[in-house]
């Protein structure tokens, strides 16, 4: 039986990219130390700042808020109930269970309270793909909820980050490459965004959540089936199986050469406040307020159709 590299106890966890076999306790310590190193290296946070953690109910986001609070950071969670059937119901249940168990503050808001319906129905009404509507709504609600915080943290892990990187490289989206970084400084009314898990793999965050007894939802959102990012992850996992360490090298190598793309990200986008809500946007009315207007128009139309003369 393999022994823990650090204490000689039987090893329970093997991290192939680092060729490291560890016992449970040393894995936890090693994982937390590596994440803290990322936080310091990229100057993501200090312990006086207030950070809002975007919580989906999945392993990465719950593991992240658990770890940040354990290490003494001032983290509050923020969960959006997207109104996507059983997936959203179960996510909310896991979030509540976690909140009760850990005693952390988690703010919960709901898409239904904003629009009177969930993501699926909004998508049908405005004839836009669910993920596009969902992206607009989540971005807006996160930024609004983060008004009194210094930054927003997300649980993107190494696998998420390199799947995005692969998509950006395959399509040579140089503007996106210029903006892909573990920390995005605040600009206009948008808060600083940080990704403390970018150098730890999905396997490691899942293992950490498991050994720390964190309750999380296993199912993926039903609208994620067929997503390109899932396909890229499968390919990158196959490459990693043949050539250990590729995933980490892909991200580290990109960060080393990212300066080559910076000029592409310099295009100045003029932002101005939305005339309805004040959110910074490129047009007079922000996408979120436009969605609301379209939904309300459609509701009015259908009501008129059924109302007696
Ligand atoms: Fe939203 Fe699409 Fe993600 Fe589901 S898969 S949570 S709809 S962005
Ligand atoms: Zn607006």
Coordinates of N, CA and C in Angstrom, one line a residue, residues 10 16 23 37 39 49 66 70 87 89 119 142 158 183 221 228 234 281 290:
X10 N -1.0 5.4 5.9 CA -1.5 4.9 4.6 C -2.1 6.1 3.8
X16 N -2.2 12.9 -9.3 CA -1.2 12.4 -10.3 C -0.4 13.6 -10.9
X23 N -2.2 11.2 2.9 CA -3.3 10.8 3.8 C -4.3 11.9 3.8
X37 N -1.8 30.1 -1.5 CA -0.6 30.6 -2.2 C -1.1 31.3 -3.5
X39 N -4.0 32.8 -3.8 CA -4.7 34.0 -3.4 C -3.6 35.1 -3.2
X49 N -10.9 42.5 3.6 CA -11.8 42.7 2.5 C -13.1 41.8 2.7
X66 N -16.3 27.4 2.1 CA -15.9 26.7 3.3 C -14.4 27.0 3.6
X70 N -12.6 29.1 6.6 CA -11.7 28.3 7.5 C -10.4 29.0 7.6
X87 N -33.6 20.6 -10.5 CA -32.2 21.0 -10.4 C -32.1 22.2 -9.4
X89 N -34.4 23.2 -7.2 CA -35.0 22.9 -5.9 C -33.9 22.2 -5.1
X119 N -35.8 30.4 -15.6 CA -35.0 30.6 -16.8 C -35.6 30.0 -18.0
X142 N -25.4 39.2 -9.6 CA -24.2 39.1 -8.8 C -23.6 40.5 -8.6
X158 N -9.3 24.4 -12.2 CA -8.4 24.3 -13.3 C -9.1 23.7 -14.6
X183 N -7.5 36.9 -11.7 CA -8.1 38.1 -11.0 C -8.4 39.2 -12.0
X221 N -26.8 21.1 -14.3 CA -28.0 21.8 -14.8 C -28.4 21.1 -16.1
X228 N -20.2 23.0 -25.1 CA -18.9 22.8 -25.6 C -17.8 22.6 -24.5
X234 N -13.6 16.7 -21.7 CA -13.3 15.3 -22.0 C -12.0 15.1 -22.8
X281 N -23.5 50.0 -18.6 CA -23.8 49.2 -19.8 C -23.3 50.0 -21.1
X290 N -33.8 45.3 -20.3 CA -34.5 45.0 -21.6 C -35.2 43.7 -21.5

